PDB file of C-alpha atoms in Angstrom:
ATOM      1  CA  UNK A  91      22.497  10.809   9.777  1.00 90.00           C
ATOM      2  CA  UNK A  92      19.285  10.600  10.065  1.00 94.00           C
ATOM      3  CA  UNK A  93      17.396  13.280  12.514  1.00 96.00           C
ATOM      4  CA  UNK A  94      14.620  12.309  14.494  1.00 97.00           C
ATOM      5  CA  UNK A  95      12.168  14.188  16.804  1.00 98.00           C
ATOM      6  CA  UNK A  96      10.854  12.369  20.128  1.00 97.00           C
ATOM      7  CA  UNK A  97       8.841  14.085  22.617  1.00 96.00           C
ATOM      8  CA  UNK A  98      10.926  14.888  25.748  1.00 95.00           C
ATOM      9  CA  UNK A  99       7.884  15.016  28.550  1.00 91.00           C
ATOM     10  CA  UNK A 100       4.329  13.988  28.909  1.00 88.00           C
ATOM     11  CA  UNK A 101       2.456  10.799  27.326  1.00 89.00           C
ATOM     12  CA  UNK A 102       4.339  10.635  24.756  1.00 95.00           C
ATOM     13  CA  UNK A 103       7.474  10.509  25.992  1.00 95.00           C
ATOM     14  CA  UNK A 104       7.831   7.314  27.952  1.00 94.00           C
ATOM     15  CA  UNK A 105       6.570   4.835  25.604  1.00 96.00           C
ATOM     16  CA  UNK A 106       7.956   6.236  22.125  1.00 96.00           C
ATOM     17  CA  UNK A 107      11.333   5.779  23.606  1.00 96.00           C
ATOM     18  CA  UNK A 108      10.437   2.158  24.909  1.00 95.00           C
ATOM     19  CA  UNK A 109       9.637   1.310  21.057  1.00 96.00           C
ATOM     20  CA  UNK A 110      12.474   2.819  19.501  1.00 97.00           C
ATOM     21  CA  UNK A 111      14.483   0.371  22.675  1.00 95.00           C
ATOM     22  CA  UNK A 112      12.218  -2.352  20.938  1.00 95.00           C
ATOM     23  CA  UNK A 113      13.492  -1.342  17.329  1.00 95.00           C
ATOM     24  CA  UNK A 114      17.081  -1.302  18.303  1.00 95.00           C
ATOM     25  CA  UNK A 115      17.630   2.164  18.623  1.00 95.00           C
ATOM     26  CA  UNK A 116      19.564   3.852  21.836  1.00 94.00           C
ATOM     27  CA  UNK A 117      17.675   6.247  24.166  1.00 93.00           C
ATOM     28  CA  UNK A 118      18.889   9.050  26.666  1.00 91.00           C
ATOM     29  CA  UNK A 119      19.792   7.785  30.197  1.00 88.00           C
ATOM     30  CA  UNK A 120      18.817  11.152  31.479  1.00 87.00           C
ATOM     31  CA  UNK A 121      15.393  13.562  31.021  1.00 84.00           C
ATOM     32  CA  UNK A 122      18.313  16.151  30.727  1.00 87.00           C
ATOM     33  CA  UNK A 123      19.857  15.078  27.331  1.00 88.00           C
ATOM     34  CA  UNK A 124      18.507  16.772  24.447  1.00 94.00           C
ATOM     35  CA  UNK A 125      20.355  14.808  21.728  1.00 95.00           C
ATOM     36  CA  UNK A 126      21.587  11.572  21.151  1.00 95.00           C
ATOM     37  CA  UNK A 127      24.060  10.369  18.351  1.00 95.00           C
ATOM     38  CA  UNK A 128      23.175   6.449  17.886  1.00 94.00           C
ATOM     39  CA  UNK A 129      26.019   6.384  15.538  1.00 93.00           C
ATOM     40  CA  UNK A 130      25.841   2.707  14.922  1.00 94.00           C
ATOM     41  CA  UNK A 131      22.381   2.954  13.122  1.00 94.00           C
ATOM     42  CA  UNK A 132      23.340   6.354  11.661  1.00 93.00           C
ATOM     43  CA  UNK A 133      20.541   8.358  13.087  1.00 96.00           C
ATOM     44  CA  UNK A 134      20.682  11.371  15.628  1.00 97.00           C
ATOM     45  CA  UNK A 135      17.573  11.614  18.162  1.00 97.00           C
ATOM     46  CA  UNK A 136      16.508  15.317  19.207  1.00 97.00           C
ATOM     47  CA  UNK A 137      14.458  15.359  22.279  1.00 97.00           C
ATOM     48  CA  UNK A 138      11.761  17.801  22.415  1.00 97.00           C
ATOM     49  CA  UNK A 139       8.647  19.463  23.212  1.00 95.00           C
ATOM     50  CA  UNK A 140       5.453  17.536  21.781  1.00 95.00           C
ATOM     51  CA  UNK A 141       3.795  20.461  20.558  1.00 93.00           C
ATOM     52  CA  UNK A 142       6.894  21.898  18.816  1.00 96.00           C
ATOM     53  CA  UNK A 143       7.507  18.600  16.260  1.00 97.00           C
ATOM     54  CA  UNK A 144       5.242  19.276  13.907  1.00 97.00           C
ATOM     55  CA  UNK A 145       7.238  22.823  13.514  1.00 97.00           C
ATOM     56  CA  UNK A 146      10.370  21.029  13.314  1.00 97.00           C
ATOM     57  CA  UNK A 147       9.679  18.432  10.436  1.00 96.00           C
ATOM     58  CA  UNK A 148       7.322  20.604   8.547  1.00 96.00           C
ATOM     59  CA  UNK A 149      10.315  23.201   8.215  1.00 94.00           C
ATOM     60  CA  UNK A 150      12.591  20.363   6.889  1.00 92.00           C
ATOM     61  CA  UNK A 151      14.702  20.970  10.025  1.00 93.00           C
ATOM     62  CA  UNK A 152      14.409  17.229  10.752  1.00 95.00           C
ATOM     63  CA  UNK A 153      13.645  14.401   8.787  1.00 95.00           C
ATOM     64  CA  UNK A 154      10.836  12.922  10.556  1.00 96.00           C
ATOM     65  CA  UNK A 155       9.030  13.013  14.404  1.00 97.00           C
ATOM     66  CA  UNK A 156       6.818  11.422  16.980  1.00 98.00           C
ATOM     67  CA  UNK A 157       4.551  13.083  18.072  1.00 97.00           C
ATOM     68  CA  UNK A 158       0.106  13.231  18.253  1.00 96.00           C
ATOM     69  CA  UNK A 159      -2.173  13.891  15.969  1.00 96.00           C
ATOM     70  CA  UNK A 160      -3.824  16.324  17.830  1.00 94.00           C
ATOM     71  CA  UNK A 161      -0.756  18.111  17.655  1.00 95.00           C
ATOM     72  CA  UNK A 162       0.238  17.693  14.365  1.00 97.00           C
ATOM     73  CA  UNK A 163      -3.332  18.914  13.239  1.00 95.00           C
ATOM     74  CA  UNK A 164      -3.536  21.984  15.861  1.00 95.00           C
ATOM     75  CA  UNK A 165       0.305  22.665  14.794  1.00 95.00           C
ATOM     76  CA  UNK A 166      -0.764  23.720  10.701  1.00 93.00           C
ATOM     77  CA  UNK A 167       2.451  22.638  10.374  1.00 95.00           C
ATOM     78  CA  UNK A 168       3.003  21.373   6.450  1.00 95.00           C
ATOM     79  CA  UNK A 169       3.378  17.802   8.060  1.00 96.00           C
ATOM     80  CA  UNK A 170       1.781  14.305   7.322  1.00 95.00           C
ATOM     81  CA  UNK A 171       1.081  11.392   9.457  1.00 96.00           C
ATOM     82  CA  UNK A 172       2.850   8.062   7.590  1.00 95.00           C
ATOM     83  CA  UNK A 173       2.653   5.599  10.348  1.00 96.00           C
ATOM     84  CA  UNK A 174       0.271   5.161  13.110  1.00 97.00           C
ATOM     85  CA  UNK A 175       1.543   3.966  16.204  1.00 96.00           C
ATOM     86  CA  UNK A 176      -1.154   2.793  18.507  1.00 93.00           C
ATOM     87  CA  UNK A 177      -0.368   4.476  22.286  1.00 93.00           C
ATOM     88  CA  UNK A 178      -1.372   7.820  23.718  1.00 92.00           C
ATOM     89  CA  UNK A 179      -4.745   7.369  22.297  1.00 91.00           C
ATOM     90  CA  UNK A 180      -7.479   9.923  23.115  1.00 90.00           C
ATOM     91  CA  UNK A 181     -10.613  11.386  21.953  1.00 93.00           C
ATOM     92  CA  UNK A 182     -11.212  15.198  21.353  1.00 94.00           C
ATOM     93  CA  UNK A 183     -14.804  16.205  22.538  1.00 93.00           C
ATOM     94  CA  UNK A 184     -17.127  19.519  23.681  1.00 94.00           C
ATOM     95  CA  UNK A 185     -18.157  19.921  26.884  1.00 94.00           C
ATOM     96  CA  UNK A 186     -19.791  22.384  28.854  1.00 94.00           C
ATOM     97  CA  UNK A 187     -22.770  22.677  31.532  1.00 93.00           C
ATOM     98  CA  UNK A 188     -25.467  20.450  31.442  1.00 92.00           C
ATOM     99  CA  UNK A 189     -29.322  21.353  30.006  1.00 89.00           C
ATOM    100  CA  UNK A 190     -27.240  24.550  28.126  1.00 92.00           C
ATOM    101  CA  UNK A 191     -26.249  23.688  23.847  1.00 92.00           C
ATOM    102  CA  UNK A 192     -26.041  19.819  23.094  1.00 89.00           C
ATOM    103  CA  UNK A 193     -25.034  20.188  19.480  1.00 91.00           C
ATOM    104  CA  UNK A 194     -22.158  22.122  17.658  1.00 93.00           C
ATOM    105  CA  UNK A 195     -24.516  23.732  15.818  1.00 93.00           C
ATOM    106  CA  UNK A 196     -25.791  25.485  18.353  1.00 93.00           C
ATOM    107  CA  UNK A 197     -22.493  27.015  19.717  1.00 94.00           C
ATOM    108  CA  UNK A 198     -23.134  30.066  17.283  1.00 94.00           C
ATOM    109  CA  UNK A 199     -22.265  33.413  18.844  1.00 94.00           C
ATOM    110  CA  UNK A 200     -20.302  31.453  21.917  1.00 95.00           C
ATOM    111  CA  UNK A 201     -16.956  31.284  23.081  1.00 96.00           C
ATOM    112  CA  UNK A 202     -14.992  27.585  23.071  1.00 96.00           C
ATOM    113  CA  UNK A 203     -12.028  27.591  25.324  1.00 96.00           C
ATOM    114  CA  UNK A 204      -8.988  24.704  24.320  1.00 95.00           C
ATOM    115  CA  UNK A 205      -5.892  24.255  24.162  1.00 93.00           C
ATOM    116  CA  UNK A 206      -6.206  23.129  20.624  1.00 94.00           C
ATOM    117  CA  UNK A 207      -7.487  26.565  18.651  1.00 95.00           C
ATOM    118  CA  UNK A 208      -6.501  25.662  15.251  1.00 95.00           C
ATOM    119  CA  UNK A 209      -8.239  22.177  15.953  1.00 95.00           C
ATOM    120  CA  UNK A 210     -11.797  23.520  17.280  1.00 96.00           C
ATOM    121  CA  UNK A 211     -11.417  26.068  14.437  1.00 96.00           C
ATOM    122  CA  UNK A 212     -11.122  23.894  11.416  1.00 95.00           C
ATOM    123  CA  UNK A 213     -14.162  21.621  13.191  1.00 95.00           C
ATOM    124  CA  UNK A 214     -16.348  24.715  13.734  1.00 95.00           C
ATOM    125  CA  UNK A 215     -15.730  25.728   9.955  1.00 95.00           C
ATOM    126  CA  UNK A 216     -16.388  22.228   8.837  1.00 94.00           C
ATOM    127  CA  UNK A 217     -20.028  22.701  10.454  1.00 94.00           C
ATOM    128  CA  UNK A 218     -20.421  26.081   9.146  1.00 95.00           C
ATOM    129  CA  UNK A 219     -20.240  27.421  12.946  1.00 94.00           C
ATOM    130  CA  UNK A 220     -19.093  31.224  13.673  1.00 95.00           C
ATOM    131  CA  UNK A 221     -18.263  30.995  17.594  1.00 95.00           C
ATOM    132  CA  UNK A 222     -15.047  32.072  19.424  1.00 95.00           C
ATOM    133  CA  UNK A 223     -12.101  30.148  20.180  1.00 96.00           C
ATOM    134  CA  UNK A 224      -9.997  31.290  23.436  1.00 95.00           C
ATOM    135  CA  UNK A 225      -6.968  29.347  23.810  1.00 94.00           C
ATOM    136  CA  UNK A 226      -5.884  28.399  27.237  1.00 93.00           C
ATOM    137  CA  UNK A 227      -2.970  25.958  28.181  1.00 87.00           C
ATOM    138  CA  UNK A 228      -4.225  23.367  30.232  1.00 75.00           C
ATOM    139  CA  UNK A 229      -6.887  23.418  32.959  1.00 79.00           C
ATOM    140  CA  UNK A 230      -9.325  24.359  30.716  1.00 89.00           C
ATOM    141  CA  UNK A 231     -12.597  22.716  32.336  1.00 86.00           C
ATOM    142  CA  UNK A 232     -12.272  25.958  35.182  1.00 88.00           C
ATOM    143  CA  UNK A 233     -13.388  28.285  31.814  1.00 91.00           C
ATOM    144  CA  UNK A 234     -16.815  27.984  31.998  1.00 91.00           C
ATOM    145  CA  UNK A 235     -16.555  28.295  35.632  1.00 88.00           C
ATOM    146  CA  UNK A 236     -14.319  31.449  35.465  1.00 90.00           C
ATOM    147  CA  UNK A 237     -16.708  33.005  32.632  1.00 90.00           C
ATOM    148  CA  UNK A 238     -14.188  32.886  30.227  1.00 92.00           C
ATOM    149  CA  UNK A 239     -16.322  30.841  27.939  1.00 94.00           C
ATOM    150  CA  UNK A 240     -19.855  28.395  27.476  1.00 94.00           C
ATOM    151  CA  UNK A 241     -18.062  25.603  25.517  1.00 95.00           C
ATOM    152  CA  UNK A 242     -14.815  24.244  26.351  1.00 94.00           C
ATOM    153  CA  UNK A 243     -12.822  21.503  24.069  1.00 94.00           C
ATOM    154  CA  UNK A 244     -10.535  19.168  25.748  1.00 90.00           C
ATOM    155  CA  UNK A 245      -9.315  15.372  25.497  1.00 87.00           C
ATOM    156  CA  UNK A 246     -11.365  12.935  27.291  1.00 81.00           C
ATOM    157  CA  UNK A 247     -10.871  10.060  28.729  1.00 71.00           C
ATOM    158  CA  UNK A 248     -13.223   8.765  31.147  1.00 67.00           C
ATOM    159  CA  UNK A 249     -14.951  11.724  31.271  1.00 68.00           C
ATOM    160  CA  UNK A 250     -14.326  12.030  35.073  1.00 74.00           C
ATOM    161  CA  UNK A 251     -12.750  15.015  35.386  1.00 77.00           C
ATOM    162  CA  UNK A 252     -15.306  16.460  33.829  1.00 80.00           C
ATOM    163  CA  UNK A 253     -17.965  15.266  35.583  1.00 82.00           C
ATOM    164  CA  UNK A 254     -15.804  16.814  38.501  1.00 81.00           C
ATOM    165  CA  UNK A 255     -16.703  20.236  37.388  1.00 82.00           C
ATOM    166  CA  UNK A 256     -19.908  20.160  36.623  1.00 88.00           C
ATOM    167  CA  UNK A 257     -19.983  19.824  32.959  1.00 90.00           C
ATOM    168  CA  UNK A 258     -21.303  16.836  30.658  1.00 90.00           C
ATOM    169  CA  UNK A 259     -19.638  15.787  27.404  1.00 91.00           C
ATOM    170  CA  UNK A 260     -21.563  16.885  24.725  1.00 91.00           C
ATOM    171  CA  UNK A 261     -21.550  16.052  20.747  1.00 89.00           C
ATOM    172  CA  UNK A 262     -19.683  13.843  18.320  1.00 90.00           C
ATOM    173  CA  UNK A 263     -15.956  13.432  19.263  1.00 92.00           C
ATOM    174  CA  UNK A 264     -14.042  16.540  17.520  1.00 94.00           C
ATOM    175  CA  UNK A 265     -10.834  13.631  17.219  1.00 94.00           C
ATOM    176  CA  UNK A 266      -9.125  10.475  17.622  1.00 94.00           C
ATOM    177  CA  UNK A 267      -6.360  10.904  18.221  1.00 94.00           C
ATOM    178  CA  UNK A 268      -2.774   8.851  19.084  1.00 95.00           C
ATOM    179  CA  UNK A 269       0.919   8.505  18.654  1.00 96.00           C
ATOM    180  CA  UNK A 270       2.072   8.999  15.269  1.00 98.00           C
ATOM    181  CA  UNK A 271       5.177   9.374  13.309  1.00 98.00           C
ATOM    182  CA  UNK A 272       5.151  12.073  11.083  1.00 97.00           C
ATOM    183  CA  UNK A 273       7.234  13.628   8.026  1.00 96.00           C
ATOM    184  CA  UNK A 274       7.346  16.553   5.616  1.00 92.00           C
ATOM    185  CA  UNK A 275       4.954  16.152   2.459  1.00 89.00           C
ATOM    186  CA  UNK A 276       6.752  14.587  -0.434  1.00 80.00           C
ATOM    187  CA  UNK A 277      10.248  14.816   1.217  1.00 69.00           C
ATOM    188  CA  UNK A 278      12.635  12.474  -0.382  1.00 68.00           C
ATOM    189  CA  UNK A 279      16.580  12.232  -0.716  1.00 66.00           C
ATOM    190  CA  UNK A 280      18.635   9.330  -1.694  1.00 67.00           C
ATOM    191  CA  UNK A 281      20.569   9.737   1.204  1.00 69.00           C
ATOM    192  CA  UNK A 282      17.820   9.259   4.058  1.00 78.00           C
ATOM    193  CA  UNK A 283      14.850   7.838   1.852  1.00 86.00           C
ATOM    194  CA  UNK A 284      16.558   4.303   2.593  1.00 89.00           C
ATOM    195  CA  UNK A 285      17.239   5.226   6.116  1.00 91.00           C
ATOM    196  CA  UNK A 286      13.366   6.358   6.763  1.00 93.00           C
ATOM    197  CA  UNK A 287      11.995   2.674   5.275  1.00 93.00           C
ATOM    198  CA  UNK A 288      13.991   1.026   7.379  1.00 94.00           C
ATOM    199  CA  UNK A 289      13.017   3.037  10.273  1.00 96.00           C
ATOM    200  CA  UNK A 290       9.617   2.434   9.439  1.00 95.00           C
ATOM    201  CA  UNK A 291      10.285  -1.449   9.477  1.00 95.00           C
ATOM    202  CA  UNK A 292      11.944  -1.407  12.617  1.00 96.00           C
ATOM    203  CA  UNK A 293       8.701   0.419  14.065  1.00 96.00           C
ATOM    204  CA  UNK A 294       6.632  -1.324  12.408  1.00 95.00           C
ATOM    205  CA  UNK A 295       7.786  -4.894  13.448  1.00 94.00           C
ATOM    206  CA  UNK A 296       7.739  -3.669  16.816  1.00 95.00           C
ATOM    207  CA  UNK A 297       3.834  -3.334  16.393  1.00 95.00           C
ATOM    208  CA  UNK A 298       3.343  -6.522  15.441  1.00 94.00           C
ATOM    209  CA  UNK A 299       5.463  -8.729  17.753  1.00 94.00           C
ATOM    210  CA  UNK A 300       3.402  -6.703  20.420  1.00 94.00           C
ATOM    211  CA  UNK A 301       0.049  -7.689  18.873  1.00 95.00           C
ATOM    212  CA  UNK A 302       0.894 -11.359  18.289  1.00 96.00           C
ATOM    213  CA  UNK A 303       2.035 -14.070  19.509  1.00 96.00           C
ATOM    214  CA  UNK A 304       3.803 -17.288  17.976  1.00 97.00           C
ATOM    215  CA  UNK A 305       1.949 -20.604  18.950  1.00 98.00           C
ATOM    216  CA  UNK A 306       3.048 -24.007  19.017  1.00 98.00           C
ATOM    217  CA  UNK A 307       0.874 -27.273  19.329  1.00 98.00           C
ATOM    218  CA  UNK A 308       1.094 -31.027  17.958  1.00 98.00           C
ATOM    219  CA  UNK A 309      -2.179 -32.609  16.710  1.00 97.00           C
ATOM    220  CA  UNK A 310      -2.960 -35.627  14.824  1.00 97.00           C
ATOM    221  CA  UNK A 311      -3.132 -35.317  11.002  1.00 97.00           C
ATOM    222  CA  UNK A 312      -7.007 -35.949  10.384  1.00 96.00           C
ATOM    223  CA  UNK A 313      -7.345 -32.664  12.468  1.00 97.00           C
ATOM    224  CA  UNK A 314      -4.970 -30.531  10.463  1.00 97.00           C
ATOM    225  CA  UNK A 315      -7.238 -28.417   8.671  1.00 96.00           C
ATOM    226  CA  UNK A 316      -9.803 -28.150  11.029  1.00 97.00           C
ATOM    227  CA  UNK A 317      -6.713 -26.919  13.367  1.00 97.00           C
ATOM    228  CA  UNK A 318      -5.042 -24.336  10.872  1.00 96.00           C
ATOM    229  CA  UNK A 319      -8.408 -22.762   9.993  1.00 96.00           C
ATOM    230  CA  UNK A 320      -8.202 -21.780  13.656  1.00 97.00           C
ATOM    231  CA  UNK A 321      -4.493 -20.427  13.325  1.00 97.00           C
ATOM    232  CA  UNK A 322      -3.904 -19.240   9.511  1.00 96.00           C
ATOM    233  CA  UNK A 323      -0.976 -17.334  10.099  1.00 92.00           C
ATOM    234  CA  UNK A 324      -0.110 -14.858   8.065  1.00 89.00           C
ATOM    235  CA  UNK A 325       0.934 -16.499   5.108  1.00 89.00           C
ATOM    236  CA  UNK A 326       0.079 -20.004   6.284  1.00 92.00           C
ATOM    237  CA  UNK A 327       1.289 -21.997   9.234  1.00 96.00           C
ATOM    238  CA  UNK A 328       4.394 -24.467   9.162  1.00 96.00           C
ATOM    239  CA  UNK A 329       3.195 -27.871   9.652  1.00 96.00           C
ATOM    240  CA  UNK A 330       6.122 -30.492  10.171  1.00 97.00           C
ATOM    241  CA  UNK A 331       5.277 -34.605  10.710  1.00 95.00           C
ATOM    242  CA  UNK A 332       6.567 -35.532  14.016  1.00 95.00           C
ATOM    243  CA  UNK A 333       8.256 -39.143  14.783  1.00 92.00           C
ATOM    244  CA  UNK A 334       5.191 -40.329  15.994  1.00 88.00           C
ATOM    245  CA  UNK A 335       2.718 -41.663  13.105  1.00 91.00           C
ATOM    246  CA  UNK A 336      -0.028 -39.695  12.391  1.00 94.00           C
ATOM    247  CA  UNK A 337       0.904 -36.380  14.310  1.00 96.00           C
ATOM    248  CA  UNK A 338       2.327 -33.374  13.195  1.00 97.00           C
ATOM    249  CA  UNK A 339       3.528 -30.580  14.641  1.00 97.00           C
ATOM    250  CA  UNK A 340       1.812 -26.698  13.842  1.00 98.00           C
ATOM    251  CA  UNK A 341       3.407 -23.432  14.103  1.00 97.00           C
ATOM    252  CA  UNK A 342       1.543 -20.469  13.324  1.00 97.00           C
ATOM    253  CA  UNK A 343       1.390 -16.294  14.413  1.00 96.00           C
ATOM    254  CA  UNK A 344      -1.748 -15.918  16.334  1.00 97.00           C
ATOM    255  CA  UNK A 345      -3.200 -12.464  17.618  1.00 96.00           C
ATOM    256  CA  UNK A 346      -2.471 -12.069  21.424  1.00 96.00           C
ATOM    257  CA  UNK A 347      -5.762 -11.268  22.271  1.00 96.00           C
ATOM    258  CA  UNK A 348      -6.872 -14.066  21.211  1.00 97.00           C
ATOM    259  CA  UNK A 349      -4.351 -16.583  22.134  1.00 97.00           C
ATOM    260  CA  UNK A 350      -6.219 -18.221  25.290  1.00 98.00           C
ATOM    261  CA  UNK A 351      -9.776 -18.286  23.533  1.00 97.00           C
ATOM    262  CA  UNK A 352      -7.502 -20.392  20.522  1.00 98.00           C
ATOM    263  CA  UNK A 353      -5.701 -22.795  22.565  1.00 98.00           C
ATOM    264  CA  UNK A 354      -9.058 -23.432  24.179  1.00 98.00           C
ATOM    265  CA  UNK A 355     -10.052 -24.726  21.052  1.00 97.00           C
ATOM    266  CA  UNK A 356      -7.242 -26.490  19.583  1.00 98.00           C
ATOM    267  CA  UNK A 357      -7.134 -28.509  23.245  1.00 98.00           C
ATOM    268  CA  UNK A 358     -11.222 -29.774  22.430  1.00 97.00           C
ATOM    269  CA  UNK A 359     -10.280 -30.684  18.764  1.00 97.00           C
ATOM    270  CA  UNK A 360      -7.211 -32.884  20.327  1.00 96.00           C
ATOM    271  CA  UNK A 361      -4.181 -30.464  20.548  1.00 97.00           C
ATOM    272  CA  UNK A 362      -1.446 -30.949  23.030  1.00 96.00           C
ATOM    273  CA  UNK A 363       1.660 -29.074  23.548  1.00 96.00           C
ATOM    274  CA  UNK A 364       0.019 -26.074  23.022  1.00 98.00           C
ATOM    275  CA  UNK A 365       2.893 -23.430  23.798  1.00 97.00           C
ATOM    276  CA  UNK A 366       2.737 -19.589  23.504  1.00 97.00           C
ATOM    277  CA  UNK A 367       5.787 -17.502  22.835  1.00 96.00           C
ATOM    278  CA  UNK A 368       6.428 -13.640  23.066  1.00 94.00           C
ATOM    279  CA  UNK A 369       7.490 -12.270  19.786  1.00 93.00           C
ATOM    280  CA  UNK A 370      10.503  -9.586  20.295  1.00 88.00           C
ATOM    281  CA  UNK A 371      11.053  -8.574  17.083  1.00 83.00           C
ATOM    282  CA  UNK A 372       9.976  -9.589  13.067  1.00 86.00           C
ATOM    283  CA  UNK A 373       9.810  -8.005   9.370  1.00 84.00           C
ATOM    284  CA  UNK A 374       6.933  -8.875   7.412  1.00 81.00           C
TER     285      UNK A 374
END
């Protein structure tokens, strides 16, 4: 089978399992279960902690994970990112009290509290910066407070929180970060190297039918290609005559985002039956 890490708790956890639901793939019923046999697509789920994937795959233990890419990165687990899966998103930036340092290059000599180390480490070295790097599990915007440190390094959001205690965001971002799915450097097996691809599919289709939509519309033939350069597809649209002379009707993927500003205008260059459908599923 093939063995998969998902992250039990946190961010992560709710809406990796909703995609591999999407893909086809059972989930646990209960936070309790820690692994799940989905014997009829051959692959065995192992629920845990986010920050301990990375470990997991890099060690060959499992074949591949979900989990961030903060985490994978702070982890120095021998890991790689292969898919990118667009949820949990954050960005990874200083902070610390205003009218003090506004520039990692002046946090020589200081001490940066995180819960990242091996992240603010590797971005301090790329700058040529020698500062300390106190790790602290969560809460860490009390450090500067608390003396512990000048600098903290934390995932923002808003930058609320923040604001909250006093302190002002302060430098380029350190990371982007998001959901990822991530495997073991050059790992392959005949066994599980077909079993990964189509894993990847499934996922990957799921991405898609969430970012587009499939749009139907009927419009008279002198106002095909005016109408197709407006929904291309991906390949190209289907166009089919209808019974009525001189119309035909259009069916063509259209980004979701972009669906209302589309039929808008389709319906001023003489489209009707302009219909929008949900995609659940595709391979492309």
């Amino acid at each position: 089978m093939l063995r998969i890490a998902v992250p039990n708790k946190g961010s992560l956890s709710g809406p990796a399992s909703a995609m591999l639901h999407e893909a086809g793939y059972r989930q646990r019923k209960e936070a309790k279960e820690l692994v799940l046999v989905d014997g009829e697509n051959d692959v065995e789920f192992f629920y845990l902690r986010p920050r301990d994937i990375a470990v997991y795959v890099g060690s060959g233990r499992l074949d591949i994970g979900i989990t961030g890419r903060d985490l994978l990165l702070d982890s120095a687990a021998n890991a790689e990112e292969i898919l990118q899966l667009g949820f949990a998103r954050s960005t990874f930036r200083y902070a610390t009290v205003p009218g003090t340092v506004t520039d990692v290059k002046e946090f020589g000599g200081l001490t940066i509290a995180t819960s990242y180390p091996t992240v603010v480490q590797r971005h301090l070295a790329d700058h040529s910066v020698d500062a300390s790097v106190v790790r602290l599990d969560g809460a860490v915007e009390t450090a500067i407070q608390l003396g512990v440190a000048q600098v903290i390094a934390d995932v923002v959001e808003t930058g609320t929180s923040m604001r909250n205690a006093g302190l002002e965001v302060i430098g380029e971002p350190i990371l982007d970060s998001e959901a990822v799915v991530i495997r073991r450097p050059g790992e392959t097996d005949e066994t599980t190297e077909p079993k990964v691809r189509q894993f990847l599919r499934r996922l990957q289709g799921v991405l898609v039918a969430r970012r587009y939509v499939m749009m139907d519309y009927d419009i008279r033939v002198e106002h095909v290609e005016r109408a197709i350069a407006l929904t291309p597809g991906l390949e190209s649209p289907t166009v089919s005559p209808l019974h009525h002379e001189g119309w035909v009707a259009v069916r063509a993927m259209v980004p979701s985002k972009d669906a209302q500003r589309i039929m808008d205008e389709l319906y001023d260059l003489g489209a009707r039956a302009i219909l929008t459908t949900g995609i659940h599923a595709c391979r492309l």
